[in-house]
Structure formats: structure tokens, C-alpha cells
GROMACS .gro file of C-alpha atoms in nm:
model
  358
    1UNK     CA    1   5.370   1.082  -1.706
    2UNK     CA    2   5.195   0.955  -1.395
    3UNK     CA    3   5.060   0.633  -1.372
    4UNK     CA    4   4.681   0.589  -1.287
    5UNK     CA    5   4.667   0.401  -0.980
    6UNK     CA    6   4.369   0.189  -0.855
    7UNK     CA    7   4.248   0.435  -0.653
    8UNK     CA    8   4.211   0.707  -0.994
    9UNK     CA    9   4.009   0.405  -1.116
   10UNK     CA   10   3.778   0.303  -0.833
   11UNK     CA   11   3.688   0.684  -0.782
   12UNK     CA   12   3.624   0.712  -1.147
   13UNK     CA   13   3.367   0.450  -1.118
   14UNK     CA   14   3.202   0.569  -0.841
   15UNK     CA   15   3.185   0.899  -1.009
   16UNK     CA   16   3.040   0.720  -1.364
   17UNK     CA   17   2.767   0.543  -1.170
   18UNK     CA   18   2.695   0.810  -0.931
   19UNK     CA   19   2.569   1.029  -1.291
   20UNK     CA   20   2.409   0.672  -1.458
   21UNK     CA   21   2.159   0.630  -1.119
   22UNK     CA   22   2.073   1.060  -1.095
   23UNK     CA   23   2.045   1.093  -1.466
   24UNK     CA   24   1.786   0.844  -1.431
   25UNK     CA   25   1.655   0.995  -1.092
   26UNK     CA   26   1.650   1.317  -1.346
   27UNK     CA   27   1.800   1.520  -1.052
   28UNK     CA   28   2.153   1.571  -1.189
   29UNK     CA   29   2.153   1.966  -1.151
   30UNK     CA   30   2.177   1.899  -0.759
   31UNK     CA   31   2.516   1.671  -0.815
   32UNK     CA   32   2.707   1.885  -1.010
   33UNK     CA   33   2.836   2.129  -0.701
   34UNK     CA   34   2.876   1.834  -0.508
   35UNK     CA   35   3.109   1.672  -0.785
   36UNK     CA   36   3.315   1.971  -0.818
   37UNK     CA   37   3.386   2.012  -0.466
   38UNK     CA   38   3.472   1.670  -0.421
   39UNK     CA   39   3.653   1.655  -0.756
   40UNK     CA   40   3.851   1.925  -0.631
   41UNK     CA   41   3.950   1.773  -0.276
   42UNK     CA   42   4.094   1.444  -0.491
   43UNK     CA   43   4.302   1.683  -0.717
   44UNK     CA   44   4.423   1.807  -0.375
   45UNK     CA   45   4.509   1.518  -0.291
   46UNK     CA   46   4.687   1.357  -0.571
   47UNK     CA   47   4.911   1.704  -0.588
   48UNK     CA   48   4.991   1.559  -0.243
   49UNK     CA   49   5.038   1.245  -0.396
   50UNK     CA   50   5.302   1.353  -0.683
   51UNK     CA   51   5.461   1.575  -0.434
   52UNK     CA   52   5.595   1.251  -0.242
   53UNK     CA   53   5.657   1.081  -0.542
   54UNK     CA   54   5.900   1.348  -0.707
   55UNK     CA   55   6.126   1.379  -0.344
   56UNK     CA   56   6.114   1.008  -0.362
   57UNK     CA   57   6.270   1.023  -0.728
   58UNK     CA   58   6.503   1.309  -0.633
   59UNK     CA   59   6.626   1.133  -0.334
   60UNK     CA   60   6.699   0.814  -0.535
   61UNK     CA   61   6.893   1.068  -0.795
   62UNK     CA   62   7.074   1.224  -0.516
   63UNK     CA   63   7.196   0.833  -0.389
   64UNK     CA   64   7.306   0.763  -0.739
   65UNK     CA   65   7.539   1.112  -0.788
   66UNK     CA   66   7.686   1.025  -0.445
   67UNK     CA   67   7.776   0.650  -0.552
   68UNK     CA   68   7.932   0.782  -0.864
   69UNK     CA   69   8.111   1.019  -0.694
   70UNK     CA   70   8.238   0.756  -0.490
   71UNK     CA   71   8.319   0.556  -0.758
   72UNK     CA   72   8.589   0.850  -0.830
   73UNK     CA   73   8.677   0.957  -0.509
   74UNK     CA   74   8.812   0.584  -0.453
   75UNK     CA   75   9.051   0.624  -0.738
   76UNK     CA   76   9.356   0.411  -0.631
   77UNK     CA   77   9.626   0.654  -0.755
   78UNK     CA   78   9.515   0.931  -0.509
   79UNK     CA   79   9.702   0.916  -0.193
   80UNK     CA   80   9.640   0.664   0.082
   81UNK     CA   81   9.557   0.961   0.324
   82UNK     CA   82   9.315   1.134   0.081
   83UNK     CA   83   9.175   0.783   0.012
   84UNK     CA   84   9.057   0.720   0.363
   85UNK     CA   85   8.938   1.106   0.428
   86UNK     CA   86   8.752   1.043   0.097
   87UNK     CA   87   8.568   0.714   0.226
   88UNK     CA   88   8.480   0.909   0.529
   89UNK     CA   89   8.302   1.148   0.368
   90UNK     CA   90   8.119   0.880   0.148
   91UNK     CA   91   8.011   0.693   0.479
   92UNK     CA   92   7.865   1.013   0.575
   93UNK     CA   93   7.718   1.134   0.264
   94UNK     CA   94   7.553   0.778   0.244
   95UNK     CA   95   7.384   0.773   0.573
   96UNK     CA   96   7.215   1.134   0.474
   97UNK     CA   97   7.134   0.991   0.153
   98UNK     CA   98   6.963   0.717   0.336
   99UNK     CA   99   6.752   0.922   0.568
  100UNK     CA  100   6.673   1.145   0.270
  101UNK     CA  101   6.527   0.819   0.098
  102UNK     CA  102   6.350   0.679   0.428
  103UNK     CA  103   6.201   1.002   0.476
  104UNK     CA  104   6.079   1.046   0.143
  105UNK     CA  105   5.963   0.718   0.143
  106UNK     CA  106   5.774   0.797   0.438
  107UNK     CA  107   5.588   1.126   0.305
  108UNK     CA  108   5.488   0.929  -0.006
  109UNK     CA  109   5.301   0.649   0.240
  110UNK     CA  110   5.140   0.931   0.420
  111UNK     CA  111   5.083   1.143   0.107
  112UNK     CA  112   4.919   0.787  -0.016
  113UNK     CA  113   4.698   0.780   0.333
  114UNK     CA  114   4.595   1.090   0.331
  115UNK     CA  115   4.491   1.020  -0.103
  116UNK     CA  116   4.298   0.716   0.035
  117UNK     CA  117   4.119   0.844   0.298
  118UNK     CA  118   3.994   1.144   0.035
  119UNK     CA  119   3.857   0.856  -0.217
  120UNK     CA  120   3.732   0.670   0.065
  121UNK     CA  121   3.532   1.016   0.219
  122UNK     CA  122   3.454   1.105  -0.184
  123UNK     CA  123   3.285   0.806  -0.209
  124UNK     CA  124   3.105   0.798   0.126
  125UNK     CA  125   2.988   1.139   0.053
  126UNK     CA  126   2.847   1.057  -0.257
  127UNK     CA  127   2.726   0.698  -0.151
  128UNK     CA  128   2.525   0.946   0.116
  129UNK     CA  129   2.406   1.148  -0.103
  130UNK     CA  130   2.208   0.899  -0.299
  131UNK     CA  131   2.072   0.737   0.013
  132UNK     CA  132   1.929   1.066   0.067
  133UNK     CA  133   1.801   1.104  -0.270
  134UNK     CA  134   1.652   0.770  -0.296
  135UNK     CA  135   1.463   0.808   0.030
  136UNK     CA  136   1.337   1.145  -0.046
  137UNK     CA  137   1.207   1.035  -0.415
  138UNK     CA  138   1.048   0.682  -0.170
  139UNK     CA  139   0.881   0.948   0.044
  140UNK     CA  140   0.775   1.152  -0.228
  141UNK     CA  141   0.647   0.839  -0.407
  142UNK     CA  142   0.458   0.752  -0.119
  143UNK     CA  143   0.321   1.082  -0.030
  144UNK     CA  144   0.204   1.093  -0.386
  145UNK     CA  145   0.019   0.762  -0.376
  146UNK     CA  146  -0.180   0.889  -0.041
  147UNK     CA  147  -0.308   1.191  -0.231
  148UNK     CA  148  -0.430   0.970  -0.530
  149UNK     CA  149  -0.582   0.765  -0.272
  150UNK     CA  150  -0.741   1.071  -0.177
  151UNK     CA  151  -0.851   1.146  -0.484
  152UNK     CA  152  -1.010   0.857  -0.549
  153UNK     CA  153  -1.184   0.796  -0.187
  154UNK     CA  154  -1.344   1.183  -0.247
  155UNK     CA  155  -1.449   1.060  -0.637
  156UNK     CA  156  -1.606   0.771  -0.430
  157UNK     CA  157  -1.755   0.967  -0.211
  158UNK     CA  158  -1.910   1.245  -0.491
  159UNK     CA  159  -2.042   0.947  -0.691
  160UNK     CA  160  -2.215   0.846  -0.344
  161UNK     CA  161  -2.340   1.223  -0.354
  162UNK     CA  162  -2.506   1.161  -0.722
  163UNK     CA  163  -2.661   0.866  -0.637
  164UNK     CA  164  -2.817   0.987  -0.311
  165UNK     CA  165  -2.937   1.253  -0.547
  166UNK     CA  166  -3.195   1.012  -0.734
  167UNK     CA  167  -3.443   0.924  -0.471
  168UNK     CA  168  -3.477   1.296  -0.365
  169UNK     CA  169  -3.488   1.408  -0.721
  170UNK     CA  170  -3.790   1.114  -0.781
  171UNK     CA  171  -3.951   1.249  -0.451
  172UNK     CA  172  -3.928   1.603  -0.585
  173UNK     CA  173  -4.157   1.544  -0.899
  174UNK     CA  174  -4.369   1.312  -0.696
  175UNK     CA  175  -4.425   1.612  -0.495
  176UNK     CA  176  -4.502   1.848  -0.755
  177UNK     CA  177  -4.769   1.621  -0.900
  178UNK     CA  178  -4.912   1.624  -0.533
  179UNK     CA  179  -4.883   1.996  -0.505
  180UNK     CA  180  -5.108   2.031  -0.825
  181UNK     CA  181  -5.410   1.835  -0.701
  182UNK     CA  182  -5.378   1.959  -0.336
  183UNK     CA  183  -5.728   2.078  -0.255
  184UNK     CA  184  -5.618   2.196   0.161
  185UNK     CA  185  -5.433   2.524   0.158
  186UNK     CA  186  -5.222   2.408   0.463
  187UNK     CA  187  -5.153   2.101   0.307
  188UNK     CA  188  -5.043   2.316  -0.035
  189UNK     CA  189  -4.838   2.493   0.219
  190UNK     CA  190  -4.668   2.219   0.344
  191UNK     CA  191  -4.592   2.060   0.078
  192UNK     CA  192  -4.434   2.342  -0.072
  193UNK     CA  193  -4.224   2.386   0.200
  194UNK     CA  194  -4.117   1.997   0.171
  195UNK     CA  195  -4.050   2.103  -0.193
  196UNK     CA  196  -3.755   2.392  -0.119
  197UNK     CA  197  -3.662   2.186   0.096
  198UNK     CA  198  -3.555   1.917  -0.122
  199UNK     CA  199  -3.431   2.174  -0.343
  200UNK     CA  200  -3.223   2.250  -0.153
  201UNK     CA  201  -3.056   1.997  -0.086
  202UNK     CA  202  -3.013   1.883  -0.426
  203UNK     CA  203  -2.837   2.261  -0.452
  204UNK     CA  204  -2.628   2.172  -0.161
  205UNK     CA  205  -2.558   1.832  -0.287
  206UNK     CA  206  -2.417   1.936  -0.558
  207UNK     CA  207  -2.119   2.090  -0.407
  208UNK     CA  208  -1.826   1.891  -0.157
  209UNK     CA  209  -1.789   2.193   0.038
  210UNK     CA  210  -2.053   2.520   0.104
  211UNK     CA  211  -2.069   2.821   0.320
  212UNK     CA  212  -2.138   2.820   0.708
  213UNK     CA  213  -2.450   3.082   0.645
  214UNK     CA  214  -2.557   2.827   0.299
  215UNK     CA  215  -2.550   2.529   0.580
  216UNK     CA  216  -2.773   2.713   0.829
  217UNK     CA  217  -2.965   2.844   0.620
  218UNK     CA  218  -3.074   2.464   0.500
  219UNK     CA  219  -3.111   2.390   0.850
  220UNK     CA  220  -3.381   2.667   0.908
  221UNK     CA  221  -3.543   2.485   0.649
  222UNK     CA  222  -3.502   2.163   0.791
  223UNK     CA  223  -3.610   2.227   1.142
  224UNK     CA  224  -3.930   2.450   0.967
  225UNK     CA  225  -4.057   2.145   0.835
  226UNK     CA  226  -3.974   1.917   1.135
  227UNK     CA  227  -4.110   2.134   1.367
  228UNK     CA  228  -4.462   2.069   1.268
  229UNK     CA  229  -4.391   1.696   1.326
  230UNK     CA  230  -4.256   1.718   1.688
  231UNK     CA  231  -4.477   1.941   1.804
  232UNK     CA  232  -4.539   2.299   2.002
  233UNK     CA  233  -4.285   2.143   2.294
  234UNK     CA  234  -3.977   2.174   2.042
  235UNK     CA  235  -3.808   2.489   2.089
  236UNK     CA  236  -3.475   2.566   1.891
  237UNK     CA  237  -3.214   2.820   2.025
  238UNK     CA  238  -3.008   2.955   1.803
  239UNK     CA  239  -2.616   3.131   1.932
  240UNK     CA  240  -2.452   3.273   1.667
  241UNK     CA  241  -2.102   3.470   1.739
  242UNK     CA  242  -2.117   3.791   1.567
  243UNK     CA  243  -1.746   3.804   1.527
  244UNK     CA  244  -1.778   3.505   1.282
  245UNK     CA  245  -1.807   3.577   0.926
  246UNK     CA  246  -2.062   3.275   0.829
  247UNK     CA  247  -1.975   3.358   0.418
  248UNK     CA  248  -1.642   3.349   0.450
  249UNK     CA  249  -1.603   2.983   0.661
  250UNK     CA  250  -1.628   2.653   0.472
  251UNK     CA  251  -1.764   2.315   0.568
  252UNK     CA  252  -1.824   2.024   0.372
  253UNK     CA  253  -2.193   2.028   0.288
  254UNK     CA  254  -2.440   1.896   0.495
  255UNK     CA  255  -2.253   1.826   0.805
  256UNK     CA  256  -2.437   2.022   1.071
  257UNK     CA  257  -2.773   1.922   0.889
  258UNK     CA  258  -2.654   1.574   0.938
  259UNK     CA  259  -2.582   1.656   1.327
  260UNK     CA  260  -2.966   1.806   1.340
  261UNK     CA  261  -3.120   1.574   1.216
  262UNK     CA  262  -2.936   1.279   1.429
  263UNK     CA  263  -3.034   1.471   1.747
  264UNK     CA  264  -3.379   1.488   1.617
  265UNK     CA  265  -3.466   1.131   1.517
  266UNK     CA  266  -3.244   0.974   1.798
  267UNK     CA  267  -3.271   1.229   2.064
  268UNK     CA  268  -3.598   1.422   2.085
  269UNK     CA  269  -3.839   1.247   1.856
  270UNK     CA  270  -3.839   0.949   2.076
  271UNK     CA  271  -3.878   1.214   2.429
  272UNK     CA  272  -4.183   1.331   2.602
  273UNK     CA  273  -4.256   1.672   2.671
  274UNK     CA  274  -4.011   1.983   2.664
  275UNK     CA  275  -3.767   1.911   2.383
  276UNK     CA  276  -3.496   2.153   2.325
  277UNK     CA  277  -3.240   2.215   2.021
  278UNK     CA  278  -2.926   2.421   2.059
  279UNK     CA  279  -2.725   2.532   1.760
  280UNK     CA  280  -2.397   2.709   1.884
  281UNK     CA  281  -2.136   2.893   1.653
  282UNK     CA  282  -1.843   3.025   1.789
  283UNK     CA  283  -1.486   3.150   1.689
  284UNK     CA  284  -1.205   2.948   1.857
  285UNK     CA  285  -0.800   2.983   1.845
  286UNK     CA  286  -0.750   2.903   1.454
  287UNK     CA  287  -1.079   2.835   1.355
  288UNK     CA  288  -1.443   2.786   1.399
  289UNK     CA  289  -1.652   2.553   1.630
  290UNK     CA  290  -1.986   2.476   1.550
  291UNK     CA  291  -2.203   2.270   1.846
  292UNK     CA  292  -2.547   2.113   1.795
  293UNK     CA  293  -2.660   1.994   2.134
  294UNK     CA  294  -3.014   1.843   2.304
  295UNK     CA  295  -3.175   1.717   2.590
  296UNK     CA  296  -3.289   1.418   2.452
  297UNK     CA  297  -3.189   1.068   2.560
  298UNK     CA  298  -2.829   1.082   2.552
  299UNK     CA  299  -2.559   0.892   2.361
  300UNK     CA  300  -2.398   0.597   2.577
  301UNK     CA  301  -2.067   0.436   2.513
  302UNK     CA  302  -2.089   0.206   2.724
  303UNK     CA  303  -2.397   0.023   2.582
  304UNK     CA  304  -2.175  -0.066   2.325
  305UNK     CA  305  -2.244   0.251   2.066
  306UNK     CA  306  -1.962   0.303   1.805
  307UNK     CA  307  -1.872   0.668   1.665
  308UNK     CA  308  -1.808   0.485   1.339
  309UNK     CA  309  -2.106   0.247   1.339
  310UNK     CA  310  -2.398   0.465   1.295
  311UNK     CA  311  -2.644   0.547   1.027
  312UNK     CA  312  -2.543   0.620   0.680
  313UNK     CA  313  -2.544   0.999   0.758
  314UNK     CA  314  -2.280   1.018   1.048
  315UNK     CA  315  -2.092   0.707   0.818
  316UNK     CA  316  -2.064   0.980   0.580
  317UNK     CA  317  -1.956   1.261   0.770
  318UNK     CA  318  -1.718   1.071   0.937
  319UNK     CA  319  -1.580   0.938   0.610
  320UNK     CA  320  -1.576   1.271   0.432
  321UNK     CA  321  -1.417   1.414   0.731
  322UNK     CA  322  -1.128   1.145   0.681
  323UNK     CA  323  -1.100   1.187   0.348
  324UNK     CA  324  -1.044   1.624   0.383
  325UNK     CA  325  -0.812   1.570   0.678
  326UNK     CA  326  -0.579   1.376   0.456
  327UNK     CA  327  -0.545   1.695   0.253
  328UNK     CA  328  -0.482   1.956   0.523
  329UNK     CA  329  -0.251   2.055   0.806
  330UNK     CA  330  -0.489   2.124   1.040
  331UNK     CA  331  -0.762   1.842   1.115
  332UNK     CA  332  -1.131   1.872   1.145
  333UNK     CA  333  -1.271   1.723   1.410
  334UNK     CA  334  -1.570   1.578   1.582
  335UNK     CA  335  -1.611   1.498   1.913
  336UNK     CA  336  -1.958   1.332   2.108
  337UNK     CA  337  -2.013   1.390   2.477
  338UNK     CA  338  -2.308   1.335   2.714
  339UNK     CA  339  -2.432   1.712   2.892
  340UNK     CA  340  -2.315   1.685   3.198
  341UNK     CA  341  -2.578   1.957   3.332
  342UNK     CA  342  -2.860   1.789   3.152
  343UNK     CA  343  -2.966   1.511   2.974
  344UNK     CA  344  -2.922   1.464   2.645
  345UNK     CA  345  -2.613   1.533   2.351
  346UNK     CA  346  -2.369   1.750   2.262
  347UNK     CA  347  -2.171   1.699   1.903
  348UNK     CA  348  -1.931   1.981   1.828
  349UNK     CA  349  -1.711   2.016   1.531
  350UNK     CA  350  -1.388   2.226   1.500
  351UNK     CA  351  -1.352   2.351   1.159
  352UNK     CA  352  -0.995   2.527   1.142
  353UNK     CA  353  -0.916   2.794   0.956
  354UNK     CA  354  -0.836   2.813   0.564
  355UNK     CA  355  -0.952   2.474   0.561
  356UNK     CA  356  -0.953   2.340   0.214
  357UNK     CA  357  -1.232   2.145   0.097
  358UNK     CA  358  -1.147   2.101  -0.315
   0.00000   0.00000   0.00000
């Protein structure tokens, strides 16, 4: 019967607490091939181990025939010349008893290495393999916490949505009531039109993300009942690439009305004479671009404008815009320039492809 050695113990340890921690992790189904294999190299190398042990033991048993056999051979009623042949043959059965022993002694120290340097990589393997764990279930941890803070920023950001909702759902039966005791047809017209219009946008509003065509076709709207307010100078050119499919590409809702409207009140309202809009849609290498551009007064970094201080409109886009690009691969983005061929703005946005909204 072997003895268990400090070694048996220390790896049985690190085995015992190795299990507590992953049962805990609950990922014990990925240890148990490790365990075997490893389990298997220190079997390996205690066979090694016993090996050693048992040509130690029958090199000790060999020593102790020879020294009784001695004892005999040295009888002193044998011959004197038998005597001293006999002795010679002792002295040399002794010294290969001797290098039996110091060579068994030496395969049981390296037989004892070589069991040592298994624990020691058994438990540096498995010492690994929880670092790993622990940092993948720290990552995981932390890449859940971003998407609740996700979560929670677009919740913030719908709840914004509902109560931006109020004051154009007030306006809207205000606006009925004036509809009903409108005695000017144009002015019946117009504010009928004001009426879909706000209706909408409460449709619109209602939803985080919509179609391209849904978003353009608010924007008709829109610039139909701006137009009237700029003026037979405003002109609006529309370029729409055929080879995009408008009900089939998502945005988050009102983003290129936002843009519009932006390029109206800062850019052309403010200009005299010719005032020209350009809405641009085309498809681009994994996804969709969408430019809104004027010849209005221009934006100007260097008069100290921030992308990220603006009105509440472009606050929201921008934050919206934030808040989606935490949830997808591929980022939407906005970028701002001055034309460089005529006055005025350009803002484009990139929407890529299968970009999730919800």
C-alpha cells in the first residue's frame, strides 16, 4: 500500500476548489475534459513514481540476499583458499549492489521531478483556466451592464417621445376647433394641411424606428406647409437613387425631418432671395446615405458652434444616434460640412445596412 505523499494532497485540493469556485460559476460541464486529461497525466506520473520506488525496494532486497550470502560464504571451516576467493566475489557483488541502489535511488528522484513538475503544470493549467473564466464572466458582466444601460437611455429617450407628444396633441384639437369656424377657404386649406401634418407626426412618433419612404413622405409634408412661409424663391430638389429600396431601409424616426427643418430655420429662413433645398438618397458600400444640403448661411466651427450643443432636435438625434450605435456593429453616422462650391450646409447620414433599431 502506497503512501499518499504531499504532493497527492496538494493536487487534491487544488482539484476540490477548482469544482467549489465553477460549481458556483455554474460552468462545470467545461471542466470536466479538462480534469480528466489532467487527472490522467498525474496517474502517469505517479506509475512513474511507483516504478522507482519498487527498483528502489528490489535493489535494497537484492543488498540484503548478498549480505546473507556472505554471512555463509565466510564460514570459517571452509578452506583458507575458498575463503579469500569467496570474499572476492562478495567485494564485487557489493559494489554492483551499490550502483544498483545509487541508480535506483536516482530514477526515484527523477521519477519524483518529473511527478512534481506534472502537479505543478496540473495546477497551473487549472489556475489558468479560471483566470480565463473569471475574466470572461467580468467581460460578460460588463457587456451586460452596457446593454441595460442601453435599455434604459432608449426608455429615457421614448418617455421624451411621449411627452413631446402632448403639446402637438393639444395643438391638434386646438386646430380642429379652428378648422370648424374657418370662414376663408385657403385658410380651411391650410389649416388642414397643418392638421396631417401633425398627424403625422404623432404616427411617426409613436414608433423608435420607421421606413426611409414613411420619413420622406413626412417631409413632403413638412416642406408643403413651409413652403408657403418662405416664399416662391424656395425651390426643393429632390435625388432619389432608384436602386434603393426606400420600404425596406430603416431609420430612427424623424431624423432627416429633423435635418430639414434645421436647414430651414437656421439656413434659409434667415437668407434673401434664391433659397435652395437638396434632399439626396443614395446607396453606398454597406448601406445607405441620406444628404440634406442648402445654400443658406453656412455652419462655422470656428465661431465656436458645437455638433452636440444645438437645439433640442439635433440634441436628440445625436443622442438617439448614440444610444442605437451601442447596439450594432456597424455605426450610424453624421457628419456636418460647409459646401465648398457654394454657400451654405451639407449634413449627411450613413445608415448601414441591417441596422437594428428595436
Amino acid at each position: 500500500m502506497q503512501p499518499i505523499g504531499d504532493e497527492v494532497v496538494l493536487f487534491i485540493f487544488a482539484v476540490n476548489l477548482t469544482f467549489i469556485i465553477l460549481t458556483e460559476m455554474k460552468i462545470v460541464n467545461y471542466l470536466i475534459g479538462i480534469l480528466f486529461v489532467l487527472f490522467i497525466a498525474y496517474l502517469i506520473s505517479l506509475g512513474c513514481s511507483f516504478d522507482a520506488k519498487d527498483e528502489m525496494k528490489d535493489a535494497e532486497a537484492s543488498l540484503k540476499e548478498l549480505s546473507e550470502a556472505a554471512a555463509m560464504m565466510t564460514d570459517p571451516d571452509l578452506p583458507l583458499g575458498e575463503q579469500i576467493q569467496n570474499r572476492k566475489l562478495m567485494l564485487v557483488f557489493n559494489k554492483l549492489a551499490e550502483v544498483n541502489i545509487e541508480q535506483a535511488r536516482h530514477n526515484a528522484r527523477d521519477a519524483r521531478r518529473y511527478q512534481l513538475t506534472v502537479i505543478s503544470l496540473c495546477i497551473a493549467s487549472l489556475l489558468i483556466f479560471i483566470t480565463l473564466v473569471v475574466f470572461g464572466k467580468i467581460r460578460n458582466r460588463q457587456h451586460a451592464i452596457v446593454q441595460e444601460e442601453q435599455q434604459l437611455r432608449i426608455s429615457v429617450l421614448r418617455l421624451q417621445n411621449i411627452r413631446n407628444r402632448i403639446t402637438p396633441h393639444f395643438i391638434f384639437n386646438e386646430l380642429n376647433r379652428a378648422i370648424s369656424h374657418a370662414n376663408d377657404a385657403e385658410q380651411y386649406r391650410e389649416l388642414q394641411e397643418l392638421v396631417k401634418l401633425l398627424r403625422f407626426s404623432l404616427q411617426l412618433n409613436e414608433k423608435l424606428g420607421v421606413t426611409l419612404k414613411e420619413e420622406l413622405d413626412f417631409v413632403r409634408y413638412y416642406l408643403d406647409v413651409e413652403r408657403k412661409r418662405l416664399g416662391p424663391d424656395f425651390e426643393v430638389e429632390w435625388m432619389l437613387d432608384e436602386s434603393v429600396d426606400a420600404e425596406k431601409v430603416l431609420l430612427p424616426a424623424m431624423f432627416i425631418q429633423i435635418l430639414v427643418e434645421n436647414a430651414i430655420k437656421h439656413g434659409l429662413s434667415l437668407k434673401e432671395g434664391e433659397k435652395r433645398l437638396r434632399i439626396c438618397v443614395s446607396r453606398q458600400t454597406g448601406g445607405t446615405r441620406v444628404c440634406v444640403s442648402d445654400n443658406g448661411l453656412g455652419y462655422y466651427p470656428a465661431h465656436g458652434q458645437n455638433l452636440h450643443n444645438t437645439g433640442t432636435g439635433l440634441k436628440m438625434l445625436y443622442q438617439t444616434a448614440d444610444v442605437l450605435n451601442g447596439m450594432n456593429k456597424e455605426k450610424l453616422t453624421v457628419t456636418v460640412d460647409n459646401r465648398k462650391e457654394d454657400c451654405g450646409t451639407e449634413v449627411c447620414i450613413f445608415i448601414p445596412a441591417n441596422y437594428k433599431i428595436e
